[in-house]
Short mmCIF file of C-alpha atoms and ligand atoms in Angstrom, two decimals:
data_model
loop_
_atom_site.label_atom_id
_atom_site.label_comp_id
_atom_site.label_asym_id
_atom_site.label_seq_id
_atom_site.Cartn_x
_atom_site.Cartn_y
_atom_site.Cartn_z
CA MET A 593 12.72 1.71 11.69
CA ARG A 594 11.96 -0.56 8.96
CA ILE A 595 8.25 -0.97 8.70
CA VAL A 596 6.20 -3.45 5.83
CA MET A 597 2.45 -2.00 5.73
CA MET A 598 -0.41 -4.42 5.32
CA GLY A 599 -4.23 -3.98 4.78
CA PRO A 600 -7.38 -4.54 2.26
CA PRO A 601 -7.70 -1.76 -0.10
CA GLY A 602 -9.65 1.24 1.53
CA SER A 603 -8.53 0.29 4.88
CA GLY A 604 -6.40 3.65 5.31
CA LYS A 605 -2.83 1.75 5.06
CA GLY A 606 -1.52 4.80 2.52
CA THR A 607 -2.41 7.18 5.16
CA ARG A 608 -0.86 5.75 7.96
CA ALA A 609 2.19 5.01 5.91
CA HIS A 610 2.42 8.58 5.35
CA ILE A 611 2.13 10.09 8.89
CA ILE A 612 4.25 7.61 10.15
CA SER A 613 7.03 8.94 7.36
CA GLU A 614 6.30 12.53 8.81
CA LEU A 615 6.37 11.32 12.42
CA TYR A 616 9.93 9.62 12.16
CA GLY A 617 11.37 10.93 8.86
CA ILE A 618 11.64 7.87 6.84
CA PRO A 619 10.46 7.49 3.67
CA VAL A 620 7.47 5.93 2.53
CA ILE A 621 8.08 3.68 -0.74
CA THR A 622 5.72 2.01 -2.90
CA THR A 623 5.74 -1.13 -5.62
CA GLY A 624 4.50 1.46 -8.10
CA ASP A 625 6.96 4.54 -7.10
CA MET A 626 10.05 1.65 -7.40
CA LEU A 627 9.62 0.43 -10.96
CA ARG A 628 8.45 3.80 -11.89
CA GLY A 629 11.70 5.42 -10.77
CA ALA A 630 13.71 2.06 -11.92
CA VAL A 631 12.07 2.83 -15.90
CA ARG A 632 13.07 6.34 -15.07
CA GLU A 633 16.43 6.09 -14.22
CA LYS A 634 16.53 3.00 -16.97
CA THR A 635 18.40 0.51 -14.85
CA GLU A 636 18.88 -3.31 -16.27
CA TYR A 637 15.78 -4.12 -13.99
CA GLY A 638 13.75 -0.87 -15.43
CA LEU A 639 14.09 -1.35 -18.79
CA GLU A 640 12.64 -4.93 -18.35
CA ALA A 641 10.02 -3.83 -16.44
CA LYS A 642 9.16 -1.36 -19.10
CA VAL A 643 8.75 -3.91 -21.69
CA TYR A 644 5.58 -5.76 -19.37
CA MET A 645 4.42 -2.41 -18.12
CA ASP A 646 3.77 -1.32 -21.62
CA ARG A 647 1.39 -4.22 -22.50
CA GLY A 648 -0.20 -3.56 -19.16
CA ASP A 649 0.80 -6.69 -18.00
CA LEU A 650 1.98 -7.69 -14.38
CA VAL A 651 5.70 -7.11 -13.68
CA PRO A 652 6.98 -10.61 -12.53
CA ASP A 653 8.31 -11.55 -9.12
CA SER A 654 11.88 -11.82 -10.67
CA ILE A 655 12.16 -8.85 -12.27
CA VAL A 656 10.45 -6.55 -9.10
CA ASN A 657 12.59 -8.58 -6.43
CA GLY A 658 15.51 -6.91 -8.39
CA ILE A 659 14.13 -3.29 -8.29
CA VAL A 660 13.49 -3.63 -5.00
CA LYS A 661 17.16 -4.97 -4.04
CA ASP A 662 18.40 -2.18 -6.24
CA ARG A 663 16.10 0.24 -4.27
CA MET A 664 17.13 -0.81 -0.71
CA GLY A 665 20.68 0.35 -1.69
CA LYS A 666 20.10 3.83 -2.18
CA PRO A 667 21.07 6.26 0.65
CA ASP A 668 17.94 7.57 1.80
CA LEU A 669 17.23 4.77 3.39
CA ALA A 670 20.00 4.66 5.69
CA LYS A 671 17.25 5.55 8.77
CA GLY A 672 14.63 2.91 8.11
CA PHE A 673 11.94 3.18 5.48
CA ILE A 674 7.95 2.12 5.60
CA LEU A 675 7.49 -0.52 2.38
CA ASP A 676 3.76 0.05 1.14
CA GLY A 677 2.56 -2.70 -1.30
CA PHE A 678 5.30 -5.33 -0.81
CA PRO A 679 6.08 -8.08 -0.23
CA ARG A 680 2.69 -9.10 -1.75
CA SER A 681 3.67 -12.81 -1.74
CA VAL A 682 5.67 -15.36 0.03
CA ASN A 683 8.22 -15.45 -2.95
CA GLN A 684 8.39 -11.94 -2.64
CA ALA A 685 9.03 -11.77 1.24
CA ASP A 686 11.68 -14.03 0.84
CA ALA A 687 13.21 -11.55 -1.54
CA LEU A 688 13.19 -9.03 0.82
CA ASP A 689 14.53 -11.03 3.78
CA GLU A 690 17.55 -12.27 1.56
CA ILE A 691 17.86 -8.43 0.66
CA LEU A 692 17.89 -7.13 4.01
CA LYS A 693 20.15 -10.18 5.41
CA LYS A 694 22.87 -8.98 3.15
CA LYS A 695 22.56 -5.23 4.47
CA ASP A 696 22.89 -6.92 7.88
CA VAL A 697 19.55 -5.33 9.37
CA GLU A 698 15.87 -6.43 10.06
CA LEU A 699 12.63 -5.52 9.80
CA THR A 700 11.03 -3.42 13.08
CA HIS A 701 7.33 -3.95 12.32
CA VAL A 702 4.78 -5.34 10.05
CA LEU A 703 2.17 -2.79 10.90
CA SER A 704 -1.54 -4.33 9.84
CA VAL A 705 -4.41 -2.42 9.30
CA VAL A 706 -7.46 -4.57 11.02
CA LEU A 707 -10.85 -4.03 9.48
CA SER A 708 -14.06 -5.54 8.53
CA ASP A 709 -15.17 -6.24 5.14
CA LYS A 710 -18.23 -4.54 5.86
CA GLU A 711 -16.85 -1.16 6.64
CA ILE A 712 -14.13 -1.97 3.65
CA ILE A 713 -17.39 -2.05 1.37
CA GLU A 714 -18.94 0.76 2.48
CA ARG A 715 -16.38 2.72 1.99
CA LEU A 716 -15.09 1.75 -0.94
CA SER A 717 -18.75 2.03 -2.27
CA LYS A 718 -18.97 5.02 -1.56
CA ARG A 719 -16.18 6.52 -3.25
CA ARG A 720 -16.40 8.85 -6.25
CA SER A 721 -13.76 8.99 -8.55
CA CYS A 722 -13.08 11.91 -11.06
CA PRO A 723 -11.67 10.62 -14.41
CA ASP A 724 -9.70 13.58 -15.50
CA CYS A 725 -7.83 14.89 -12.77
CA ASN A 726 -8.63 11.30 -10.67
CA GLU A 727 -9.16 13.13 -7.36
CA ILE A 728 -11.17 10.78 -5.11
CA TYR A 729 -14.45 12.01 -2.86
CA HIS A 730 -16.14 9.75 -0.91
CA LEU A 731 -19.85 10.81 -0.23
CA VAL A 732 -19.94 10.93 3.45
CA SER A 733 -16.19 11.93 4.59
CA LYS A 734 -15.44 14.00 1.75
CA PRO A 735 -18.29 15.08 -0.52
CA PRO A 736 -17.38 17.42 -3.33
CA LYS A 737 -18.93 20.56 -3.10
CA LYS A 738 -21.76 20.53 -6.00
CA GLU A 739 -22.98 17.04 -6.15
CA GLY A 740 -21.29 14.99 -8.62
CA ILE A 741 -18.85 17.31 -9.95
CA CYS A 742 -15.42 17.54 -9.37
CA ASP A 743 -14.46 20.77 -7.04
CA LYS A 744 -11.28 20.66 -8.66
CA CYS A 745 -11.82 20.36 -12.50
CA GLY A 746 -15.67 20.25 -13.22
CA ALA A 747 -15.82 17.11 -14.71
CA LYS A 748 -18.77 14.53 -13.54
CA LEU A 749 -17.69 12.09 -10.94
CA ILE A 750 -17.84 7.93 -11.40
CA LEU A 751 -17.73 4.97 -9.40
CA ARG A 752 -15.04 3.15 -10.80
CA LYS A 753 -15.53 -0.33 -11.84
CA ASP A 754 -12.84 -1.30 -8.55
CA ASP A 755 -15.35 0.44 -6.28
CA LYS A 756 -18.69 -1.87 -7.23
CA LYS A 757 -19.34 -4.20 -4.26
CA THR A 758 -19.34 -7.29 -6.13
CA VAL A 759 -15.82 -6.04 -7.55
CA ILE A 760 -14.73 -5.23 -3.68
CA ARG A 761 -15.60 -8.51 -2.56
CA TYR A 762 -13.88 -10.24 -4.81
CA ARG A 763 -11.03 -7.81 -4.46
CA LEU A 764 -11.33 -8.75 -0.79
CA LEU A 765 -11.19 -12.49 -1.67
CA VAL A 766 -8.04 -12.34 -3.04
CA TYR A 767 -6.13 -9.71 -0.54
CA LYS A 768 -6.99 -12.28 2.10
CA GLU A 769 -5.71 -15.40 0.35
CA THR A 770 -2.21 -13.15 -0.77
CA THR A 771 -2.01 -12.10 2.99
CA HIS A 772 -2.78 -14.70 5.08
CA GLN A 773 0.03 -16.97 4.42
CA LEU A 774 2.67 -13.57 4.74
CA LEU A 775 0.35 -12.24 8.15
CA GLU A 776 1.09 -15.91 9.33
CA ARG A 777 4.80 -15.84 8.60
CA TYR A 778 5.33 -12.31 9.78
CA GLU A 779 3.43 -13.28 12.92
CA LYS A 780 5.46 -16.18 13.73
CA MET A 781 8.77 -13.52 13.30
CA GLY A 782 7.08 -11.68 16.11
CA LEU A 783 6.71 -8.31 14.06
CA VAL A 784 2.92 -7.69 13.85
CA VAL A 785 1.38 -4.78 15.41
CA ASP A 786 -2.11 -4.28 14.59
CA THR A 787 -3.92 -1.09 14.26
CA ASP A 788 -7.36 -0.91 13.68
CA GLY A 789 -9.07 0.97 10.65
CA GLU A 790 -11.60 2.48 12.65
CA ILE A 791 -9.47 5.08 14.29
CA PRO A 792 -10.78 8.38 12.93
CA PHE A 793 -8.21 10.35 11.37
CA ASP A 794 -7.20 12.91 13.72
CA GLU A 795 -6.26 10.46 16.33
CA LEU A 796 -3.96 8.75 14.10
CA HIS A 797 -1.03 10.26 14.54
CA ASP A 798 -0.71 9.76 18.42
CA HIS A 799 -2.14 6.24 17.89
CA LEU A 800 0.89 5.67 15.68
CA LYS A 801 3.26 7.56 18.17
CA LYS A 802 1.56 5.06 20.98
CA LEU A 803 1.87 2.12 19.01
CA LEU A 804 5.13 2.59 17.30
CA GLY A 805 7.39 4.11 20.41
ZN1 ZN B 973 -11.44 16.31 -11.53
#
């Protein structure tokens, strides 16, 4: 199974990726993990990427694509993979197609998490984060034991700038612009499978099993 995950911020895309990983015994690979791995292993692309990351800049596609290509050649992906956060542009999707073609394999699913803007804003704006240990809470679904205080380390919880309503609306806009073309491309290839973002957590396991077979 070779899956690409797609979904707006706050849609539960990562949660689904991890459940699928457990169900089918295939690894989740995120762009962040791939970048950090390449930097750690000091690969050619990793060293190039580090220059950008140290400056706090976005790593250009040419380098990211190279890192993905290296990662795709590793033996732990023989049974398949779940890509989370890649591809993010048509350019990256082209690169992925080429990499897979050379390996003589194809994507099997593009799992698209569908959730209304209203629900996404509701979820993200109720998120509270710990600035010290990065633990994430939610005022409704996962409140801290003591209001405003991190359970793990006792720090005062904050609403991240990213999770403020105006910023969320902007993030959603950016997300839609970048993914619209990608979804269209994968629709044409007959790969897109929708998953309802409102399915409760305890039903996700069965839902995904049914969806992917
Ligand atoms: Zn904390």
